[in-house]
Structures are given as C-alpha cells and as structure tokens.
Coordinates of C-alpha atoms in Angstrom, one line a residue:
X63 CA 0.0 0.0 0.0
X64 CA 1.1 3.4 -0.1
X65 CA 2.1 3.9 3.2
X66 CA 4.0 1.1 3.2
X67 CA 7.9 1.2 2.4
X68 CA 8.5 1.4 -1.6
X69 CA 10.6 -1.8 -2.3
X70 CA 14.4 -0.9 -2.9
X71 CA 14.9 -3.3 -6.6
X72 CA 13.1 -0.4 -9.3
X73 CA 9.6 -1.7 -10.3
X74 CA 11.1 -2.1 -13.8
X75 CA 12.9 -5.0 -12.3
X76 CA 10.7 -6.9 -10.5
X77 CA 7.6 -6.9 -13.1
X78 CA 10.4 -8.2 -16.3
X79 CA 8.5 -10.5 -17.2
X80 CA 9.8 -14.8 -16.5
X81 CA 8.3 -15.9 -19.7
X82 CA 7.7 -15.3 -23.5
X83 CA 3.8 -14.9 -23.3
X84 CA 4.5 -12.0 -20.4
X85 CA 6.7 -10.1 -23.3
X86 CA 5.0 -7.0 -24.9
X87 CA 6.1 -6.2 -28.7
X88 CA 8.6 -7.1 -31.2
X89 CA 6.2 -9.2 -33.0
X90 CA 8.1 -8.8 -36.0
X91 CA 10.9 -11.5 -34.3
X92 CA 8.3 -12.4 -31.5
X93 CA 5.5 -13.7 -33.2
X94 CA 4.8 -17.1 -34.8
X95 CA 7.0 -18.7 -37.0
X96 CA 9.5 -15.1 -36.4
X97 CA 13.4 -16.0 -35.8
X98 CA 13.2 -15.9 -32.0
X99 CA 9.6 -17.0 -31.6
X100 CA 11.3 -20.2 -33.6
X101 CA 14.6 -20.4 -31.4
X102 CA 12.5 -20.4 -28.4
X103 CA 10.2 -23.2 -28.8
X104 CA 12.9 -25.2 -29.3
X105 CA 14.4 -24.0 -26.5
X106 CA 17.8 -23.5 -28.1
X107 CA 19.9 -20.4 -28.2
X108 CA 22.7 -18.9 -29.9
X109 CA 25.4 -15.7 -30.2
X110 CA 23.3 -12.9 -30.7
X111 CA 23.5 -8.9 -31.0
X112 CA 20.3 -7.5 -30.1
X113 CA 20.6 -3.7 -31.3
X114 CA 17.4 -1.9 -30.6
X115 CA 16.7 1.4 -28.6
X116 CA 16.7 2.1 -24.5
X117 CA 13.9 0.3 -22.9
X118 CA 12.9 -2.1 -25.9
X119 CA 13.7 -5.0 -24.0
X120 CA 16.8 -6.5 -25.0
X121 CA 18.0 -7.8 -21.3
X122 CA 14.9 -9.0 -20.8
X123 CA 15.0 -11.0 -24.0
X124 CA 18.5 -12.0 -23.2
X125 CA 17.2 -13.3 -19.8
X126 CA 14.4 -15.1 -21.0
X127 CA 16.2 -16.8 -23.8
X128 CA 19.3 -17.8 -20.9
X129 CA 16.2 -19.3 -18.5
X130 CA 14.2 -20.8 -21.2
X131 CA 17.8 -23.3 -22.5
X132 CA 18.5 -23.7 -18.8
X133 CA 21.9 -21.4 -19.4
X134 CA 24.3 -20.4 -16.9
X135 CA 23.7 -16.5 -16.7
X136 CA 26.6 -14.0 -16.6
X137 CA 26.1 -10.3 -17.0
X138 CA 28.3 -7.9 -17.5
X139 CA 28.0 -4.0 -18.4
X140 CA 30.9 -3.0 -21.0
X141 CA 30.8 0.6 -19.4
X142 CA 31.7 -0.5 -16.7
X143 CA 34.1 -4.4 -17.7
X144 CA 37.6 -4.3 -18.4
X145 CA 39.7 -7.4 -20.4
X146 CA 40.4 -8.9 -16.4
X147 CA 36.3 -8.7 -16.1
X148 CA 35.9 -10.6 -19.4
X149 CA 38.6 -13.4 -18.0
X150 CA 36.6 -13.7 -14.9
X151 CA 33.8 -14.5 -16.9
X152 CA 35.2 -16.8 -19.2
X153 CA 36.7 -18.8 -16.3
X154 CA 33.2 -18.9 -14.5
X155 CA 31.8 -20.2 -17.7
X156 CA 34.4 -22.9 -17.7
X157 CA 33.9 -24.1 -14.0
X158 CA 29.9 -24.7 -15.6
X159 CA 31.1 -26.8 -18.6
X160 CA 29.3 -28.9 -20.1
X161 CA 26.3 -26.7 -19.1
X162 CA 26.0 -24.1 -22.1
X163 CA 26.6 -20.1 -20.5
X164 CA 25.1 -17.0 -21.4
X165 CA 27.8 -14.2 -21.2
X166 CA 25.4 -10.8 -21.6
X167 CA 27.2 -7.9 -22.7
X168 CA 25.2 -4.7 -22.2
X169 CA 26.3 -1.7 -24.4
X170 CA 28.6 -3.9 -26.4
X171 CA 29.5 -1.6 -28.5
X172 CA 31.6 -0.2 -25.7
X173 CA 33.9 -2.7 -25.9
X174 CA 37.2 -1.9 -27.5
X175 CA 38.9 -4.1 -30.3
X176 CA 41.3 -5.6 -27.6
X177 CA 37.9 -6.4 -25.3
X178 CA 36.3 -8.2 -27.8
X179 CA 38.9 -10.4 -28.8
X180 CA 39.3 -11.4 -25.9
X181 CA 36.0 -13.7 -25.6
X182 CA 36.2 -14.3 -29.6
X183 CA 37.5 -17.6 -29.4
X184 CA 35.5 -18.8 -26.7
X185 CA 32.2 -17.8 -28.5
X186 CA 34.2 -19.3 -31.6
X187 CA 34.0 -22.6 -30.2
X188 CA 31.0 -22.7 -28.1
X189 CA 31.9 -22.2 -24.4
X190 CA 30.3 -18.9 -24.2
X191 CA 27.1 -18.0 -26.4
X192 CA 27.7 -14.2 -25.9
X193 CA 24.4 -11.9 -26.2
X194 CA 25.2 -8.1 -26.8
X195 CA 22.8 -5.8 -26.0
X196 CA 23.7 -2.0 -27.9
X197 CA 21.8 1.2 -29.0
X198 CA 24.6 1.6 -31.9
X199 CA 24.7 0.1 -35.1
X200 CA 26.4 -3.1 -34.9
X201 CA 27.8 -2.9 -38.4
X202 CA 29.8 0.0 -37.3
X203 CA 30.3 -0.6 -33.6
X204 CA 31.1 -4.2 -33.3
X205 CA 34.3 -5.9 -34.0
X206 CA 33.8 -7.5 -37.7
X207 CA 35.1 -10.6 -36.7
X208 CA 32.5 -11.1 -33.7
X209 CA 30.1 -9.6 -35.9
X210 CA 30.3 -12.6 -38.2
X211 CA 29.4 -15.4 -35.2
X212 CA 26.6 -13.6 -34.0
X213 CA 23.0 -13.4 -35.9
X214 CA 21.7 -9.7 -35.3
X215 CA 18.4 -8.6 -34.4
X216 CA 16.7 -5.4 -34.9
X217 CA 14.1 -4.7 -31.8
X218 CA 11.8 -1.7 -32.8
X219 CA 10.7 1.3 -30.5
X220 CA 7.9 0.4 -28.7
X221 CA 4.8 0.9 -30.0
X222 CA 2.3 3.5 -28.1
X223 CA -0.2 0.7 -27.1
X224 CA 2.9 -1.7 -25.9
X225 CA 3.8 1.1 -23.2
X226 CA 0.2 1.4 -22.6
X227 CA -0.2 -2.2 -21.9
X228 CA 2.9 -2.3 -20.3
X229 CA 1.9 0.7 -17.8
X230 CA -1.8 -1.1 -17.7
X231 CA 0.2 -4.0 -16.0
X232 CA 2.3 -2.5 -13.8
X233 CA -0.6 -0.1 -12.3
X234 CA -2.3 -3.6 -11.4
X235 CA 0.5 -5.2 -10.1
X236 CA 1.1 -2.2 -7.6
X237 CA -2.4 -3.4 -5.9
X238 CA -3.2 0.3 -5.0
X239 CA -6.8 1.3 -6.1
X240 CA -5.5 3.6 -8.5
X241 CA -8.0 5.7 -10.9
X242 CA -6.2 7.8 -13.9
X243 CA -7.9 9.4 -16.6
X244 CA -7.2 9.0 -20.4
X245 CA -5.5 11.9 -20.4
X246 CA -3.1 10.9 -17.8
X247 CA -2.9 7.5 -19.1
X248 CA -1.8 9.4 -22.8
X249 CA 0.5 11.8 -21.3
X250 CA 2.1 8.7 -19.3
X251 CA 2.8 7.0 -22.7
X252 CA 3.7 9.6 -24.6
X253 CA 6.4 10.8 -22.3
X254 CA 7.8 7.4 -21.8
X255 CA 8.6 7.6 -25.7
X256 CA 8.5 3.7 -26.5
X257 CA 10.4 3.5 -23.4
X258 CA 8.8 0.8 -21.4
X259 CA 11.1 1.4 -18.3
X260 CA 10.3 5.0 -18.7
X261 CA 7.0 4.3 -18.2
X262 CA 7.9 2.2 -15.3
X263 CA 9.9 4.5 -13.5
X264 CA 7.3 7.2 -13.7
X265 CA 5.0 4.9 -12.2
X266 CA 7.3 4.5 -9.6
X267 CA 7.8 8.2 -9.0
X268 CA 3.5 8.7 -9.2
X269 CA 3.8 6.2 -6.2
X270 CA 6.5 8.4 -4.3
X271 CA 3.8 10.9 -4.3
X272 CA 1.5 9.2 -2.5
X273 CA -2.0 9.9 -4.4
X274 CA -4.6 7.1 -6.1
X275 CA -5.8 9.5 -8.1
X276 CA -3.4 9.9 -11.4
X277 CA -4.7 12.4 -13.3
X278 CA -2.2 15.2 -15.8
X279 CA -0.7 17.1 -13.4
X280 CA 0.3 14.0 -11.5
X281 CA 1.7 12.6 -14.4
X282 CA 3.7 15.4 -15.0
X283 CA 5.3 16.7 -11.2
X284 CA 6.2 12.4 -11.6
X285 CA 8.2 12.8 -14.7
X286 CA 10.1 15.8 -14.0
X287 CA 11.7 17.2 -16.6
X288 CA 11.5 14.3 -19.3
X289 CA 13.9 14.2 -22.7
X290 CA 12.8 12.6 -25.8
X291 CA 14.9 9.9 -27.3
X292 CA 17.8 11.5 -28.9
X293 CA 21.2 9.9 -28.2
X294 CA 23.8 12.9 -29.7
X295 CA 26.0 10.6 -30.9
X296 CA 24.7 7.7 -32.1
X297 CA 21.8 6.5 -34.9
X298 CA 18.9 8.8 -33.6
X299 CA 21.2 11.8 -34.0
X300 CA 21.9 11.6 -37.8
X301 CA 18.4 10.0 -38.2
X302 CA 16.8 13.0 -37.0
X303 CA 19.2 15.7 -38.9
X304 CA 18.3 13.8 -42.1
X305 CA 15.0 13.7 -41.7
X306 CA 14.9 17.5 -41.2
X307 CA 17.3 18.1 -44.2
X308 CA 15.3 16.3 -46.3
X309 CA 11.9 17.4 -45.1
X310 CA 13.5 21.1 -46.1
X311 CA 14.8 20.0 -49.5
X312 CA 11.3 18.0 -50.2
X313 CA 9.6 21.6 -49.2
X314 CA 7.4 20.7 -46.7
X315 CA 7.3 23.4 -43.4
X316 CA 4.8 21.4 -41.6
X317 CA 7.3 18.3 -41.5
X318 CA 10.6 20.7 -41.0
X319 CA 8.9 22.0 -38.1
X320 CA 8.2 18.9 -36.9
X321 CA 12.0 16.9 -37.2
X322 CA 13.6 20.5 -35.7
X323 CA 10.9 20.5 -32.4
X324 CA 11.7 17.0 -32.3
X325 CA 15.3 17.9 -32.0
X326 CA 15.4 20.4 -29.9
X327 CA 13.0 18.7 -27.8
X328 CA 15.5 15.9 -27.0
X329 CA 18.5 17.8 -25.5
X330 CA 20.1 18.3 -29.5
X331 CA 22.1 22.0 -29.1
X332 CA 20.2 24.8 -31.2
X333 CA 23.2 25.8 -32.4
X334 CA 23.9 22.5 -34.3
X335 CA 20.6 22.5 -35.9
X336 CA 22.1 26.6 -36.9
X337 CA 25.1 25.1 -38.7
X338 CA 23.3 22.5 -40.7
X339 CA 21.1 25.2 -41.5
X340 CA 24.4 27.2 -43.0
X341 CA 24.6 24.0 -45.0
X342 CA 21.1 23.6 -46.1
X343 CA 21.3 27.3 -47.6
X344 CA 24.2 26.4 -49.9
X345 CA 23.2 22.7 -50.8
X346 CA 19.9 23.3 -51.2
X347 CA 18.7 26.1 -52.0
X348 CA 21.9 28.3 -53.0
X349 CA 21.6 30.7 -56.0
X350 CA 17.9 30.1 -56.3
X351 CA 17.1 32.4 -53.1
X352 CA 20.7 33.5 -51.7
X353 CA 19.1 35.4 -48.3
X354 CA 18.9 32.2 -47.3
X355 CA 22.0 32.3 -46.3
X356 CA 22.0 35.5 -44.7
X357 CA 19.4 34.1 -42.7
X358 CA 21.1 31.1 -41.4
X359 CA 23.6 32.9 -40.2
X360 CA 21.2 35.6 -38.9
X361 CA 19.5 33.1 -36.8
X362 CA 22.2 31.7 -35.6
X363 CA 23.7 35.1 -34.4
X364 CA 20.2 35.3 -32.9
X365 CA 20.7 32.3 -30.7
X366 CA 23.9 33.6 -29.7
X367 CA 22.6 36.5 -28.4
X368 CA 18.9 35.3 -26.7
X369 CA 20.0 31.6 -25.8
X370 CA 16.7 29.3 -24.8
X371 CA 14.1 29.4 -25.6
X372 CA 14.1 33.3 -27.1
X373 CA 16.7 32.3 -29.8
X374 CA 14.9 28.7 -30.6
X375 CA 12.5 30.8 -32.2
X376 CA 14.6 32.3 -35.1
X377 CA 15.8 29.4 -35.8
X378 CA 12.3 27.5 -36.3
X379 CA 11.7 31.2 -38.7
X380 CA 15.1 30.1 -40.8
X381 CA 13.2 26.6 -40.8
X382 CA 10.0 27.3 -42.0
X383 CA 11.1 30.3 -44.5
X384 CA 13.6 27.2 -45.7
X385 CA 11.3 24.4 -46.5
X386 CA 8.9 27.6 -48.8
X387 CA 11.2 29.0 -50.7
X388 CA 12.3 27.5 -54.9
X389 CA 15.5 24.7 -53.5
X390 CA 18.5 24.5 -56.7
X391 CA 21.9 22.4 -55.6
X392 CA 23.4 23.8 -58.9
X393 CA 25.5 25.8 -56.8
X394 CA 26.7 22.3 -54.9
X395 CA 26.7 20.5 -58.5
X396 CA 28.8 23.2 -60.0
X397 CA 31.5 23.1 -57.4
X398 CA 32.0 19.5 -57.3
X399 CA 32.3 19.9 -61.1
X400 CA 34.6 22.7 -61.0
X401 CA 36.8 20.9 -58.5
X402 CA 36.9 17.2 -60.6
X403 CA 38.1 19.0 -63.4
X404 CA 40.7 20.5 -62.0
X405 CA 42.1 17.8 -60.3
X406 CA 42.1 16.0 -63.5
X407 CA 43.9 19.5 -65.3
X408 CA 47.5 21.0 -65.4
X409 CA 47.8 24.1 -63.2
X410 CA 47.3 26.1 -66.0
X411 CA 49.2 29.4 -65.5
X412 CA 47.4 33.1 -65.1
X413 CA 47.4 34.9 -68.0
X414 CA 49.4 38.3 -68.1
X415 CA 47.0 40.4 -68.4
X416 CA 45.0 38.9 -65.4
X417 CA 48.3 39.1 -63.4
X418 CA 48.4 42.0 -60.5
X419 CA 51.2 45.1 -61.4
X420 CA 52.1 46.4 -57.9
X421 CA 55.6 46.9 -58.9
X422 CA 57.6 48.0 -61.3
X423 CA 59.3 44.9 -62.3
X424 CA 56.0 43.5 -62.4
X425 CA 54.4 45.9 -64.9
X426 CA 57.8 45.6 -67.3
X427 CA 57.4 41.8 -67.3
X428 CA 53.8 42.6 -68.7
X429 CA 51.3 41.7 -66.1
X430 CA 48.0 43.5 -66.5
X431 CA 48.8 44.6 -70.1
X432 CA 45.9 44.6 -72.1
X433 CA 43.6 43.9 -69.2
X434 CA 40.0 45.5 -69.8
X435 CA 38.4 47.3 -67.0
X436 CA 34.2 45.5 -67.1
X437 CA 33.1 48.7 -65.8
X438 CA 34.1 51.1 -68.3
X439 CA 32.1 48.9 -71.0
X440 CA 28.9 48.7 -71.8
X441 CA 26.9 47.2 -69.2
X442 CA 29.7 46.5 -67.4
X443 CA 30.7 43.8 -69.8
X444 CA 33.7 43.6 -71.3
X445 CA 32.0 41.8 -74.4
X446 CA 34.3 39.0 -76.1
X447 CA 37.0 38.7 -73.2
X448 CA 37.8 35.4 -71.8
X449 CA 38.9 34.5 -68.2
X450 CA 40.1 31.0 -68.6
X451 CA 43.8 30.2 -68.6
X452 CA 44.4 30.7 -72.7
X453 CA 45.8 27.4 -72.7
X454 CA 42.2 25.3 -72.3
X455 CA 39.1 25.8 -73.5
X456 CA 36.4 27.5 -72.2
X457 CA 34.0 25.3 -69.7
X458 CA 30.7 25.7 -68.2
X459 CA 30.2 24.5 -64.4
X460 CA 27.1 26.6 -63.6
X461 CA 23.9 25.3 -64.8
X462 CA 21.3 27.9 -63.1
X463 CA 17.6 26.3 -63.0
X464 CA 14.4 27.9 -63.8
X465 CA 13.5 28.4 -60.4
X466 CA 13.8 31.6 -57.4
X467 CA 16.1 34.1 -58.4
X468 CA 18.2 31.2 -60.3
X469 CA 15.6 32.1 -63.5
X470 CA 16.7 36.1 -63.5
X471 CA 20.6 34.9 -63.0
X472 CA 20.1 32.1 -66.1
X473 CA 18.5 34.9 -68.3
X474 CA 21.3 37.3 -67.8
X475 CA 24.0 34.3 -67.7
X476 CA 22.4 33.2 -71.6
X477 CA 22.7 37.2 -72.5
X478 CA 26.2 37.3 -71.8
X479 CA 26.9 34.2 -73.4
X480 CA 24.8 35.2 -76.7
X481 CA 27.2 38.7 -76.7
X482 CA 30.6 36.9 -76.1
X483 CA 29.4 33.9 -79.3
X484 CA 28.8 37.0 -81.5
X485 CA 32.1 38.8 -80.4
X486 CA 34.1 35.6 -81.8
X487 CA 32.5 36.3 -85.3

C-alpha cells in the first residue's frame, strides 16, 4: 500500500516478465513462425546482437532466452568491464562446462577491439554463447570478426499501445486502487517515448507521491523534466538531422517543423541544428534564393545572443522560410564539377593580363597589359574577353535552374553568353 515502504529493486525490475507470453512487442521477431519466436520453442539459443533502442527490452529477451535453455547466466555491463572482467567470466563459464553459459554484454559496443577479442574464441568454439545488447549500429560498432558469429536482431521502438499495456500492467501489479484518466494515461505514454522502463519508472515516482488519483498534473510533477529519445551521438542523431534536411529540400514546413521541435525537444544543441542550416542554404537552396543564407547565419547570431528558448525561435523562422522557398543544388553540383576537373587539369598558369602590377618589375614583365576594365564597358561587360587560362578551352560548371532568383541569374548568364558567341564572329 502506499504507506508502506516502496521496495528498494526499481519496479522495472521486478515486473520483467519470467516468460515469452508476459513479453510485450517485437512481433516482427516475436510472433509465430518469427526467428526468436522459432529459437525459443525449441528451447535452443545462440550468439546474438540485439541492437534496438533504450527500454525495448533486449535484457529482458537475453534473460528469458538464458532461462528458457537452462543457461548459466553471466552479466556484464561493458561501461563499466575491463579485459580482467571478461577473464573472470570466461573462467566462470568454464567451471559450468558442459552446461551451455550466457555471457550478456550490455552496451557492447563499448567494448574496445582488444575487449572483444578477448571472448572471440571462446564464443568461436562454443563455451560462451555471448548476447550483446547495444543502441549503436552493430555494423559499425562491433568488431567484424565477432560480428560474423553472431545473428543480429533489430528490436523496434515500442509501440504506443505496448507502453500502454505495459503501464496497464504494472498499475495492477502495484495493488493500489488507482484511478487515472485518459488523459493521464496518454500523457504517461507519450512521455515514456517507446520506453517501457520509462513508463515504469514514472509509475514509480507517481507512487512516491503518495496519491490514487493519477490524473495530468500527477503525471507530469512524476516525470520531472523528461527528454525525448535523442542519443547525440549515435543513430537517432543523424536520423533525426536527415529527416529535417530532407523534409527542407522536399519543401514541406509542416514536416521541417516537426523533425527540428523533435530535436530540440530531446536535448540536440540549437546551435547544431544553426550550422546544418548554413549548409542547407548552400546545398539546397543556394543561387535560387541566396538570403537564405544571410538568414542562417542571422539566426544563428540570434541564438547567440537570446540563448533558450528566445533564440529557438529564429531558428524555427530560418526553418520554415527554408522548407517555402524555390530549393537548386546547382551551386553544390557546380563546385564539385569545378573541382573534378581540375584535379584532373595541369595548373594552368594566369594569363598576363590577369596578373596584379604592384611593382615595377612587375608591370615591365607585362602583367596586367591589355587587361580591360568591365566597368568602363557597356553594361559593365567587357564583351568577347575570356577568363580561362588561354591554354584550355572554355568550360561551363554553372547550370542555373528555372526556379527563385536562379531564373533572373540564367536569363542574364544566356545574355552574356549570346554577346561573347557573337564577339568571336
């Protein structure tokens, strides 16, 4: 009851559930006739990674599967492990022989290269069957050796109605008379974020506070300040800047808005989303609206000077203005043209005329002779010159499009062009 002492293990721990029809979600390697689902049945196991966000249940898979083949079970956290750790383990393992042992790695991909080798063999030939838990991707985290004697498993974000059932459960197993409203209930699941511990330990906090009744406000003095999911350095990081840079290119506001809240919501520094918006302006949208650029940097100056959440604003403007306006990477295709061809080229030397004067010696070795000042012609077009070294042809990087202020800069570029062709005739 509530006025009795809240147990010390977290509730998260003692309601993981002891058998395969207690688990909620991953049906997509849970349900019949899945991978797992099959390995279970027949109560057999083998070296797995199970890479799969915070509070998708990987330990608790990698306990049930241990329990279910009668495995010896050794945990250890490679945050925390060392190479002496991982020796401990693999003589424990041996004193259990011929009874098959577990070794559960959580955050594998902590492990250095010298760490991992160290159990490789053992996994290799069968003492240990090693079970990696990791948020990172494997493929670039995980030694490529152990990588190939280990199957990988993908466990999804939990589902909004998982959590729910999840929280459902736990609010039962409590045996307090508790009463919560939709609202709550929603609130409660959407700040646990497909985190089913999250959910859990807010539960346990709403019991900390000593009330039946769990309605919003409840939920939220329980959460505290609570974080989205939004790991800076791993997968969710670049997942999330993508999905904004491409939302922008694609030209949808609604959905820039959307990936940049998201962001900011969980922890990402403003100023991060500022310098891929530098970025955006030049590979996206470039000559076709160059303000854009003006703006980024604008924004960002902004931040600078207001900090959160004042500055968070200009930023979302620089969003939203980004995803409306025309988008041409001809600037971005140009330069990478530019700079292939002339890796591929001699280093052409300046012509004379092009060549600065500011001495004498200078000017009676001919630089600047027969240079043509643009603004004293008409138009400011020195009509007929060319600015290529006069030892290759001329070449044409720039392709403008027919969109934003790109379709005013092509026009005049096609002029130009059309009064230099009739120069050379």
């Amino acid at each position: 009851m509530l006025g009795a002492a809240i147990p010390v293990t977290p509730l998260a721990e003692r309601l993981r559930p002891q058998k395969f029809e207690d688990f909620v979600g991953q049906e997509h390697v849970l349900g019949a006739g899945r991978p797992l689902a099959t390995l279970a049945k027949q109560r057999a196991i083998h070296s797995m990674i199970l890479w799969g966000p915070p509070g998708s249940g990987k330990t608790t898979l990698a306990r049930l599967f241990a329990a279910n083949s009668d495995a010896h079970w050794i945990a250890i956290s490679a945050v925390l492990a060392g190479v002496k750790d991982v020796r401990e383990a693999i003589d424990e393992a041996k004193a259990q022989l011929p009874r098959q042992t577990v070794l559960f790695v959580d955050e594998v991909h902590r492990f250095n290269k010298a760490q991992q080798d160290a159990f490789l063999p053992h996994v290799e030939s069968g003492m240990l069957t090693l079970i990696g838990a990791t948020t990172e991707n494997p493929a670039f985290e995980v030694n490529s050796a152990l990588l190939s004697r280990t199957h990988v498993y993908v466990l999804h974000r939990l589902e909004s109605h998982h959590v729910e059932e999840i929280a459902r459960r736990a609010l039962e197993a409590t045996g307090e008379p508790f009463k919560f409203t939709d609202d709550a209930l929603s609130l409660l699941v959407g700040l646990a974020d497909g985190d089913a511990r999250r959910a859990l330990n807010t539960i346990e906090a709403v019991l900390r506070l000593g009330t039946f009744d769990l309605d919003v406000e409840v939920i939220e003095r329980a959460a505290g300040q609570s974080f989205r999911h939004f790991d800076k350095g791993g997968d969710a990081f670049y997942d999330q800047i993508s999905a904004l840079h491409k939302a922008i290119r694609g030209s949808d506001p609604d959905a820039s808005l959307y990936w940049f809240t998201r962001m900011i919501d969980g922890g990402c520094d403003p100023l991060y989303v500022a310098r891929r918006l530098v970025r955006i302006a030049t590979e996206d949208i470039g000559t076709a609206d160059p303000r854009c650029l003006q703006l980024a940097i604008a924004a960002r100056d902004a931040y600078h000077h207001l900090g959160s959440p004042e500055g968070e604003l200009a930023l979302a403007e620089a969003v939203l203005y980004f995803a409306s306006v025309p988008k041409s990477n001809a600037v971005e295709v140009a330069f990478k043209r530019a700079k292939a061809f002339v890796r591929s080229q001699p280093s052409h030397p300046v012509p004379l005329r092009f060549r600065n004067a500011p001495t004498g010696l200078a000017k009676s070795l001919g630089h600047g002779d027969g240079y043509r000042y643009a603004h004293d012609e008409d138009d400011a077009f020195a009509t007929g010159e060319r600015y290529f070294p006069d030892e290759m042809a001329d070449q044409q990087f720039y392709f403008p499009s027919e969109r934003g202020v790109e379709k005013q800069i092509k026009a005049r570029i096609s002029k130009l062009r059309a009064l230099n062709e009739r120069a050379k005739r």
